[in-house]
């Protein structure tokens, strides 16, 4: 998420960034404070950002590092007409008030000239101490210490204010608010973008994009969900109310002006005119577990089921292999994304058999990131982010003929169908076991 936001604000991620494994602290080289503030206005992963004045593996190293900090960097925040306070944050350990005061007093060598104001200071300074991540093995002394000036907090409060528990219209698979905002940030969604979700469901992913000022739209094959009809997913509610729909969700958060529309459509048969229409495609395809994987069929095809909506809208649907869903999604993104636009989606995997080759590829799309969310010891899903780097050509229409060219499966469709079918069955079995 941080890497995507840095690129959105014109920064560049450096391979020299210090990433310490099993530590909640991360040292970044950011060109300006303005960029740092912009980043924190978007991130839901980062809690706070500080201007680092010194750090070390012990208190002595920290103090030595602070004494080497350029005075011209510190002086603007230490003037006699300013107010300040020092805050101590310890990760994985609790200190007594006496211990905190002792650590603050040890910084008396810093040239603080202003007055202490604990309620409303102009400048806030933090001592950050890292005691590891094992609550059963907390060391006496911290592994690492940091001191810096607080700049800004992240947007963690969005997770609570957009919680699905408080949302007007929900479904069985409505996306968690935190993950929705992470996906929007991976997609580098910005004001006036047009963001599309081909498996829109109850529109949870549209909300996070609209929050960042993008115009949103989506499609779904489920007629009842798009029109807010049928059985409700909320506990102790049998049927959906007349005002339960995607538009009502956006209205709930004051985002209705960003809502374009939601249409009933089959993602395997695009309804859009040719051309680049979307700045980002952000979606969570159905895995065939809690939501069925379906596409429209024809009388000549093997009919799996026949469904009828509350308004006598009849259509025939046939099975839609999970592997084909991802293939069609990548082909659609390659054709309809603007250059530099991003596709962000979830890919379910079975961990013991997972390799990088399982991730679908397309010549027009570059894999930007591949992040794992653990579901169990054997199953997980990976958040795949891809960026359009090559124009889609008209001759690239027959996706199956180009399977060997665009995918790592060398044209063996049976392999990916078998793999993803196995993933679906394993995740479904584990969900049933958990329910029992």
Short mmCIF file of C-alpha atoms in Angstrom, two decimals:
data_model
loop_
_atom_site.label_atom_id
_atom_site.label_comp_id
_atom_site.label_asym_id
_atom_site.label_seq_id
_atom_site.Cartn_x
_atom_site.Cartn_y
_atom_site.Cartn_z
CA UNK A 1 0.00 0.00 0.00
CA UNK A 2 2.79 2.43 0.94
CA UNK A 3 4.67 1.71 -2.31
CA UNK A 4 1.55 2.41 -4.39
CA UNK A 5 0.80 5.64 -2.53
CA UNK A 6 4.39 6.84 -2.90
CA UNK A 7 4.15 6.40 -6.67
CA UNK A 8 0.74 8.15 -6.66
CA UNK A 9 2.27 11.24 -5.01
CA UNK A 10 5.35 11.30 -7.24
CA UNK A 11 7.73 9.60 -4.85
CA UNK A 12 9.84 6.56 -5.55
CA UNK A 13 10.35 3.46 -3.46
CA UNK A 14 14.03 2.81 -2.84
CA UNK A 15 15.55 -0.64 -2.41
CA UNK A 16 17.62 0.89 0.39
CA UNK A 17 14.57 1.40 2.62
CA UNK A 18 15.12 -0.26 5.99
CA UNK A 19 12.53 -3.00 6.48
CA UNK A 20 13.07 -4.94 9.70
CA UNK A 21 11.36 -8.32 9.79
CA UNK A 22 8.95 -8.78 12.71
CA UNK A 23 8.98 -5.10 13.58
CA UNK A 24 6.10 -2.60 13.42
CA UNK A 25 8.50 0.26 12.61
CA UNK A 26 9.75 1.15 9.16
CA UNK A 27 12.25 3.81 8.06
CA UNK A 28 11.31 5.51 4.77
CA UNK A 29 13.15 8.11 2.71
CA UNK A 30 10.44 10.55 1.62
CA UNK A 31 11.43 13.68 -0.39
CA UNK A 32 9.21 16.15 1.47
CA UNK A 33 6.93 16.58 4.45
CA UNK A 34 4.13 17.51 2.06
CA UNK A 35 4.41 14.11 0.39
CA UNK A 36 4.45 12.42 3.80
CA UNK A 37 1.23 14.19 4.78
CA UNK A 38 -0.39 13.25 1.47
CA UNK A 39 0.54 9.62 2.01
CA UNK A 40 -0.96 9.62 5.51
CA UNK A 41 -4.22 11.09 4.21
CA UNK A 42 -4.73 7.81 2.33
CA UNK A 43 -3.11 4.90 4.17
CA UNK A 44 -5.08 2.61 6.47
CA UNK A 45 -2.08 0.36 7.14
CA UNK A 46 0.26 2.95 8.67
CA UNK A 47 -0.66 4.41 12.06
CA UNK A 48 1.60 7.50 12.17
CA UNK A 49 4.58 9.08 10.47
CA UNK A 50 7.46 10.97 12.13
CA UNK A 51 10.47 12.99 11.09
CA UNK A 52 13.30 10.79 12.41
CA UNK A 53 15.90 12.67 14.45
CA UNK A 54 17.77 9.69 15.87
CA UNK A 55 17.66 5.93 16.46
CA UNK A 56 19.76 3.11 17.85
CA UNK A 57 19.84 -0.38 19.34
CA UNK A 58 20.28 0.98 22.86
CA UNK A 59 19.60 4.19 24.77
CA UNK A 60 23.26 5.15 24.40
CA UNK A 61 23.16 4.70 20.63
CA UNK A 62 19.94 6.74 20.46
CA UNK A 63 21.46 9.65 22.41
CA UNK A 64 24.63 9.57 20.31
CA UNK A 65 22.51 9.60 17.15
CA UNK A 66 20.48 12.58 18.42
CA UNK A 67 23.66 14.54 19.20
CA UNK A 68 24.69 14.09 15.55
CA UNK A 69 21.35 15.34 14.21
CA UNK A 70 21.83 18.66 12.31
CA UNK A 71 20.91 21.59 14.54
CA UNK A 72 19.24 23.51 11.70
CA UNK A 73 16.83 20.59 11.34
CA UNK A 74 15.80 20.75 15.02
CA UNK A 75 15.90 24.47 15.90
CA UNK A 76 12.66 25.56 14.11
CA UNK A 77 10.72 23.30 16.52
CA UNK A 78 12.61 24.18 19.72
CA UNK A 79 12.08 27.97 19.84
CA UNK A 80 11.25 29.75 23.10
CA UNK A 81 7.87 30.98 21.79
CA UNK A 82 6.69 27.45 20.94
CA UNK A 83 5.01 24.73 23.00
CA UNK A 84 5.73 21.01 22.95
CA UNK A 85 5.31 17.65 24.64
CA UNK A 86 7.15 14.32 24.53
CA UNK A 87 5.15 11.12 24.15
CA UNK A 88 6.48 7.58 24.73
CA UNK A 89 5.17 4.58 22.79
CA UNK A 90 6.40 1.10 23.64
CA UNK A 91 5.46 -1.81 21.37
CA UNK A 92 4.84 -5.11 23.22
CA UNK A 93 5.60 -3.68 26.68
CA UNK A 94 3.93 -1.39 29.22
CA UNK A 95 5.98 1.12 31.20
CA UNK A 96 5.08 2.77 34.49
CA UNK A 97 4.66 6.54 34.61
CA UNK A 98 7.90 6.82 36.62
CA UNK A 99 9.80 4.88 33.92
CA UNK A 100 8.38 7.16 31.22
CA UNK A 101 9.38 10.33 33.09
CA UNK A 102 12.88 8.95 33.59
CA UNK A 103 13.27 8.34 29.83
CA UNK A 104 11.98 11.85 29.02
CA UNK A 105 14.33 13.46 31.53
CA UNK A 106 17.25 11.66 29.90
CA UNK A 107 16.68 13.88 26.82
CA UNK A 108 17.60 17.05 28.71
CA UNK A 109 20.66 17.48 26.49
CA UNK A 110 18.33 18.47 23.63
CA UNK A 111 18.02 22.30 23.38
CA UNK A 112 14.28 22.57 24.17
CA UNK A 113 13.54 26.27 24.83
CA UNK A 114 9.77 26.29 24.55
CA UNK A 115 7.14 25.57 27.20
CA UNK A 116 5.63 22.17 27.91
CA UNK A 117 1.93 21.94 26.97
CA UNK A 118 0.40 18.51 27.45
CA UNK A 119 -3.09 19.37 26.15
CA UNK A 120 -2.55 21.38 22.98
CA UNK A 121 1.14 21.61 22.01
CA UNK A 122 2.41 23.03 18.72
CA UNK A 123 4.96 20.22 18.36
CA UNK A 124 4.81 16.63 19.56
CA UNK A 125 7.91 14.48 19.89
CA UNK A 126 7.81 10.71 20.25
CA UNK A 127 10.12 8.12 21.75
CA UNK A 128 9.35 4.78 20.08
CA UNK A 129 10.64 1.55 21.59
CA UNK A 130 10.47 -1.85 19.91
CA UNK A 131 10.31 -4.85 22.27
CA UNK A 132 9.63 -7.42 19.54
CA UNK A 133 6.40 -9.20 18.66
CA UNK A 134 6.45 -12.16 21.06
CA UNK A 135 4.26 -11.32 24.09
CA UNK A 136 5.54 -14.45 25.88
CA UNK A 137 9.18 -13.43 25.58
CA UNK A 138 9.49 -9.69 26.22
CA UNK A 139 13.10 -8.53 26.65
CA UNK A 140 14.24 -6.25 29.46
CA UNK A 141 15.67 -3.72 27.01
CA UNK A 142 14.20 -2.78 23.61
CA UNK A 143 15.62 -4.14 20.37
CA UNK A 144 15.53 -0.68 18.80
CA UNK A 145 14.72 2.90 19.85
CA UNK A 146 13.61 5.88 17.75
CA UNK A 147 13.06 9.58 18.44
CA UNK A 148 11.32 11.97 16.09
CA UNK A 149 8.83 14.75 15.48
CA UNK A 150 5.25 13.70 14.82
CA UNK A 151 3.98 14.75 11.38
CA UNK A 152 0.61 13.06 10.78
CA UNK A 153 -1.60 10.07 11.57
CA UNK A 154 -2.97 7.60 9.05
CA UNK A 155 -6.62 6.93 8.28
CA UNK A 156 -7.22 4.02 10.63
CA UNK A 157 -10.50 5.59 11.78
CA UNK A 158 -11.99 4.84 8.33
CA UNK A 159 -12.08 1.15 9.24
CA UNK A 160 -14.58 1.85 11.99
CA UNK A 161 -16.58 4.62 10.32
CA UNK A 162 -17.11 2.48 7.18
CA UNK A 163 -17.61 -0.79 9.07
CA UNK A 164 -19.82 -3.32 7.32
CA UNK A 165 -21.68 -3.81 10.61
CA UNK A 166 -23.11 -0.29 10.29
CA UNK A 167 -23.76 -0.45 6.53
CA UNK A 168 -27.29 -0.20 5.21
CA UNK A 169 -27.03 -2.78 2.39
CA UNK A 170 -24.84 -5.86 2.81
CA UNK A 171 -24.46 -9.35 1.32
CA UNK A 172 -22.89 -12.66 2.26
CA UNK A 173 -19.50 -11.60 0.87
CA UNK A 174 -19.42 -7.84 1.49
CA UNK A 175 -15.77 -6.79 1.64
CA UNK A 176 -14.24 -5.73 4.95
CA UNK A 177 -13.80 -1.93 5.09
CA UNK A 178 -10.06 -2.10 5.82
CA UNK A 179 -9.39 -4.37 2.84
CA UNK A 180 -11.58 -2.18 0.61
CA UNK A 181 -9.45 0.88 1.34
CA UNK A 182 -6.23 -1.09 0.90
CA UNK A 183 -7.46 -2.23 -2.54
CA UNK A 184 -8.36 1.35 -3.53
CA UNK A 185 -4.87 2.47 -2.50
CA UNK A 186 -3.25 -0.38 -4.43
CA UNK A 187 -5.28 0.80 -7.43
CA UNK A 188 -3.96 4.37 -6.90
CA UNK A 189 -7.52 5.70 -7.05
CA UNK A 190 -7.61 9.50 -7.18
CA UNK A 191 -10.25 12.23 -7.63
CA UNK A 192 -12.19 12.15 -10.93
CA UNK A 193 -11.04 8.63 -11.83
CA UNK A 194 -13.62 6.18 -13.16
CA UNK A 195 -13.45 2.93 -11.18
CA UNK A 196 -15.25 -0.25 -12.24
CA UNK A 197 -16.11 -3.49 -10.43
CA UNK A 198 -17.28 -6.33 -12.75
CA UNK A 199 -18.42 -8.43 -9.75
CA UNK A 200 -19.93 -5.53 -7.83
CA UNK A 201 -22.29 -7.46 -5.51
CA UNK A 202 -23.46 -5.01 -2.82
CA UNK A 203 -20.90 -2.40 -3.89
CA UNK A 204 -18.52 -2.49 -0.95
CA UNK A 205 -15.48 -1.84 -3.14
CA UNK A 206 -17.16 1.14 -4.80
CA UNK A 207 -17.50 2.93 -1.47
CA UNK A 208 -13.76 3.15 -0.74
CA UNK A 209 -13.01 4.45 -4.25
CA UNK A 210 -15.81 7.03 -4.00
CA UNK A 211 -14.39 8.17 -0.65
CA UNK A 212 -11.22 9.16 -2.51
CA UNK A 213 -13.22 11.15 -5.08
CA UNK A 214 -13.54 8.63 -7.92
CA UNK A 215 -16.70 8.05 -9.96
CA UNK A 216 -17.78 4.43 -9.53
CA UNK A 217 -19.82 1.87 -11.42
CA UNK A 218 -20.20 -1.89 -11.55
CA UNK A 219 -21.95 -4.90 -13.00
CA UNK A 220 -23.08 -8.24 -11.63
CA UNK A 221 -24.91 -11.24 -13.06
CA UNK A 222 -27.14 -11.45 -9.97
CA UNK A 223 -30.32 -9.55 -10.82
CA UNK A 224 -31.66 -9.64 -7.27
CA UNK A 225 -28.49 -8.20 -5.73
CA UNK A 226 -28.26 -5.33 -8.22
CA UNK A 227 -31.91 -4.42 -7.62
CA UNK A 228 -31.83 -5.03 -3.85
CA UNK A 229 -34.40 -7.84 -3.97
CA UNK A 230 -34.71 -11.24 -2.31
CA UNK A 231 -33.53 -12.60 1.03
CA UNK A 232 -31.52 -10.40 3.36
CA UNK A 233 -28.06 -11.34 4.63
CA UNK A 234 -28.48 -9.49 7.90
CA UNK A 235 -29.31 -11.48 11.01
CA UNK A 236 -32.94 -11.39 12.14
CA UNK A 237 -34.07 -9.91 8.80
CA UNK A 238 -35.89 -12.13 6.32
CA UNK A 239 -36.22 -9.96 3.20
CA UNK A 240 -34.40 -6.90 1.88
CA UNK A 241 -36.18 -3.59 2.28
CA UNK A 242 -37.25 -1.34 -0.63
CA UNK A 243 -34.35 1.06 0.00
CA UNK A 244 -31.57 -1.55 0.30
CA UNK A 245 -29.31 -1.06 -2.71
CA UNK A 246 -25.87 0.17 -3.75
CA UNK A 247 -27.01 3.76 -4.22
CA UNK A 248 -28.37 3.81 -0.67
CA UNK A 249 -24.96 2.71 0.66
CA UNK A 250 -23.20 5.57 -1.09
CA UNK A 251 -25.89 7.97 0.09
CA UNK A 252 -25.30 6.76 3.66
CA UNK A 253 -21.71 8.05 3.49
CA UNK A 254 -22.49 11.23 1.54
CA UNK A 255 -20.94 9.83 -1.65
CA UNK A 256 -23.99 9.51 -3.89
CA UNK A 257 -22.69 12.15 -6.32
CA UNK A 258 -19.87 9.76 -7.29
CA UNK A 259 -22.23 6.90 -8.17
CA UNK A 260 -22.64 6.33 -11.91
CA UNK A 261 -24.69 3.11 -12.02
CA UNK A 262 -24.79 -0.64 -11.47
CA UNK A 263 -25.98 -2.91 -14.26
CA UNK A 264 -27.03 -6.54 -14.57
CA UNK A 265 -24.41 -8.06 -16.85
CA UNK A 266 -22.32 -11.17 -17.42
CA UNK A 267 -18.60 -10.47 -16.94
CA UNK A 268 -17.71 -13.12 -19.53
CA UNK A 269 -19.60 -11.12 -22.20
CA UNK A 270 -18.55 -7.44 -21.94
CA UNK A 271 -21.29 -4.94 -22.73
CA UNK A 272 -19.02 -1.90 -23.14
CA UNK A 273 -18.11 -0.05 -26.30
CA UNK A 274 -14.54 -0.51 -27.47
CA UNK A 275 -11.92 1.81 -26.02
CA UNK A 276 -10.19 2.62 -22.76
CA UNK A 277 -12.92 3.49 -20.27
CA UNK A 278 -11.63 2.88 -16.75
CA UNK A 279 -8.79 4.27 -14.65
CA UNK A 280 -8.94 1.29 -12.28
CA UNK A 281 -10.70 -2.06 -12.05
CA UNK A 282 -11.04 -3.18 -8.43
CA UNK A 283 -12.91 -6.39 -7.74
CA UNK A 284 -13.33 -9.56 -5.69
CA UNK A 285 -14.38 -12.36 -8.07
CA UNK A 286 -16.67 -15.09 -6.68
CA UNK A 287 -14.87 -18.29 -5.71
CA UNK A 288 -17.91 -20.57 -5.94
CA UNK A 289 -18.13 -21.01 -2.16
CA UNK A 290 -20.55 -18.50 -0.60
CA UNK A 291 -21.31 -16.94 -4.00
CA UNK A 292 -21.89 -19.07 -7.10
CA UNK A 293 -19.72 -18.63 -10.20
CA UNK A 294 -22.14 -18.24 -13.10
CA UNK A 295 -22.29 -16.91 -16.62
CA UNK A 296 -25.11 -16.68 -19.14
CA UNK A 297 -25.64 -19.74 -21.29
CA UNK A 298 -27.52 -20.66 -24.46
CA UNK A 299 -29.94 -23.48 -25.34
CA UNK A 300 -27.08 -25.30 -27.07
CA UNK A 301 -24.89 -25.26 -23.99
CA UNK A 302 -25.14 -27.63 -21.06
CA UNK A 303 -27.66 -25.96 -18.81
CA UNK A 304 -26.81 -26.20 -15.14
CA UNK A 305 -29.68 -24.21 -13.70
CA UNK A 306 -32.59 -21.98 -14.52
CA UNK A 307 -33.35 -19.03 -12.30
CA UNK A 308 -36.21 -16.61 -11.98
CA UNK A 309 -36.20 -13.24 -10.26
CA UNK A 310 -38.99 -11.47 -8.41
CA UNK A 311 -39.90 -9.58 -11.60
CA UNK A 312 -40.18 -12.64 -13.87
CA UNK A 313 -36.80 -11.89 -15.40
CA UNK A 314 -35.72 -15.30 -16.72
CA UNK A 315 -32.23 -16.23 -17.84
CA UNK A 316 -30.24 -19.42 -18.17
CA UNK A 317 -26.87 -19.72 -16.46
CA UNK A 318 -24.11 -22.26 -16.88
CA UNK A 319 -21.01 -23.10 -14.86
CA UNK A 320 -18.14 -20.62 -15.03
CA UNK A 321 -14.77 -22.14 -14.17
CA UNK A 322 -12.74 -20.11 -11.70
CA UNK A 323 -9.75 -20.22 -14.04
CA UNK A 324 -11.88 -18.74 -16.84
CA UNK A 325 -13.08 -15.97 -14.54
CA UNK A 326 -9.51 -14.78 -13.97
CA UNK A 327 -8.60 -15.20 -17.63
CA UNK A 328 -11.58 -13.11 -18.79
CA UNK A 329 -10.86 -10.51 -16.08
CA UNK A 330 -7.27 -9.98 -17.24
CA UNK A 331 -8.33 -9.80 -20.89
CA UNK A 332 -11.02 -7.25 -20.01
CA UNK A 333 -8.56 -5.15 -18.00
CA UNK A 334 -6.01 -5.23 -20.83
CA UNK A 335 -8.63 -3.94 -23.25
CA UNK A 336 -10.57 -1.38 -21.17
CA UNK A 337 -8.03 0.10 -18.74
CA UNK A 338 -6.30 3.36 -19.60
CA UNK A 339 -2.53 3.17 -19.98
CA UNK A 340 -1.06 3.08 -16.49
CA UNK A 341 -4.42 2.04 -15.02
CA UNK A 342 -4.48 -0.74 -12.46
CA UNK A 343 -6.32 -4.01 -11.94
CA UNK A 344 -6.66 -5.12 -8.29
CA UNK A 345 -8.30 -8.44 -7.43
CA UNK A 346 -8.21 -11.40 -5.01
CA UNK A 347 -6.85 -14.80 -6.08
CA UNK A 348 -7.64 -17.83 -3.83
CA UNK A 349 -4.82 -20.36 -3.47
CA UNK A 350 -3.98 -23.65 -1.76
CA UNK A 351 -0.72 -22.86 0.05
CA UNK A 352 1.07 -26.25 -0.15
CA UNK A 353 0.76 -26.25 -3.95
CA UNK A 354 1.14 -22.52 -4.57
CA UNK A 355 3.88 -21.15 -6.84
CA UNK A 356 4.28 -17.78 -8.57
CA UNK A 357 3.37 -19.48 -11.86
CA UNK A 358 -0.21 -19.92 -10.64
CA UNK A 359 -0.80 -16.14 -10.86
CA UNK A 360 -2.50 -15.35 -14.22
CA UNK A 361 -0.49 -13.11 -16.57
CA UNK A 362 -1.16 -10.97 -19.64
CA UNK A 363 1.31 -9.29 -21.97
CA UNK A 364 -0.44 -5.95 -21.59
CA UNK A 365 -0.33 -6.07 -17.78
CA UNK A 366 2.66 -5.92 -15.43
CA UNK A 367 2.47 -7.58 -12.02
CA UNK A 368 3.05 -4.82 -9.45
CA UNK A 369 2.43 -6.59 -6.16
CA UNK A 370 1.31 -9.94 -4.78
CA UNK A 371 0.24 -9.85 -1.11
CA UNK A 372 -1.07 -12.74 0.97
CA UNK A 373 -3.99 -12.79 3.37
CA UNK A 374 -4.00 -16.00 5.41
CA UNK A 375 -7.36 -17.78 5.69
CA UNK A 376 -6.09 -20.96 7.35
CA UNK A 377 -2.88 -22.98 7.60
CA UNK A 378 -3.49 -24.42 4.13
CA UNK A 379 -5.55 -21.81 2.30
CA UNK A 380 -5.18 -18.11 1.66
CA UNK A 381 -5.99 -15.50 -0.93
CA UNK A 382 -3.56 -13.17 -2.60
CA UNK A 383 -4.22 -9.54 -3.45
CA UNK A 384 -2.94 -9.19 -7.00
CA UNK A 385 -2.17 -5.71 -8.37
CA UNK A 386 -1.38 -5.29 -12.08
CA UNK A 387 -0.69 -2.20 -14.16
CA UNK A 388 -1.42 -1.73 -17.86
CA UNK A 389 1.87 -1.15 -19.69
CA UNK A 390 1.00 -2.07 -23.29
CA UNK A 391 -1.88 -1.17 -25.61
CA UNK A 392 -4.40 -3.91 -26.35
CA UNK A 393 -4.76 -4.70 -30.07
CA UNK A 394 -7.91 -5.77 -31.90
CA UNK A 395 -6.39 -9.06 -32.99
CA UNK A 396 -6.04 -10.05 -29.33
CA UNK A 397 -9.71 -11.09 -29.14
CA UNK A 398 -9.59 -14.88 -28.94
CA UNK A 399 -8.34 -15.35 -25.41
CA UNK A 400 -8.12 -19.13 -25.55
CA UNK A 401 -5.97 -19.15 -28.68
CA UNK A 402 -3.62 -16.77 -26.90
CA UNK A 403 -3.55 -18.79 -23.70
CA UNK A 404 0.03 -19.94 -24.20
CA UNK A 405 1.11 -16.39 -25.01
CA UNK A 406 -0.61 -14.59 -22.15
CA UNK A 407 -0.63 -17.16 -19.36
CA UNK A 408 2.11 -19.22 -17.70
CA UNK A 409 0.17 -22.45 -18.23
CA UNK A 410 1.50 -23.01 -21.77
CA UNK A 411 -1.99 -23.50 -23.12
CA UNK A 412 -2.90 -26.33 -20.73
CA UNK A 413 -6.31 -25.08 -19.65
CA UNK A 414 -7.04 -28.36 -17.87
CA UNK A 415 -4.18 -27.69 -15.44
CA UNK A 416 -5.48 -24.35 -14.20
CA UNK A 417 -9.08 -25.60 -14.13
CA UNK A 418 -7.99 -28.55 -11.99
CA UNK A 419 -5.92 -26.34 -9.67
CA UNK A 420 -8.59 -23.69 -9.02
CA UNK A 421 -11.34 -26.31 -8.72
CA UNK A 422 -9.24 -27.95 -6.01
CA UNK A 423 -8.75 -24.61 -4.26
CA UNK A 424 -12.49 -23.95 -4.21
CA UNK A 425 -13.28 -27.39 -2.79
CA UNK A 426 -10.62 -27.11 -0.07
CA UNK A 427 -11.72 -23.64 1.05
CA UNK A 428 -15.38 -24.76 1.07
CA UNK A 429 -14.51 -27.82 3.18
CA UNK A 430 -12.56 -25.75 5.70
CA UNK A 431 -15.43 -23.24 5.98
CA UNK A 432 -17.89 -26.09 6.69
CA UNK A 433 -15.52 -27.56 9.27
CA UNK A 434 -15.19 -24.17 10.96
CA UNK A 435 -18.98 -23.77 11.07
CA UNK A 436 -19.30 -27.19 12.72
#
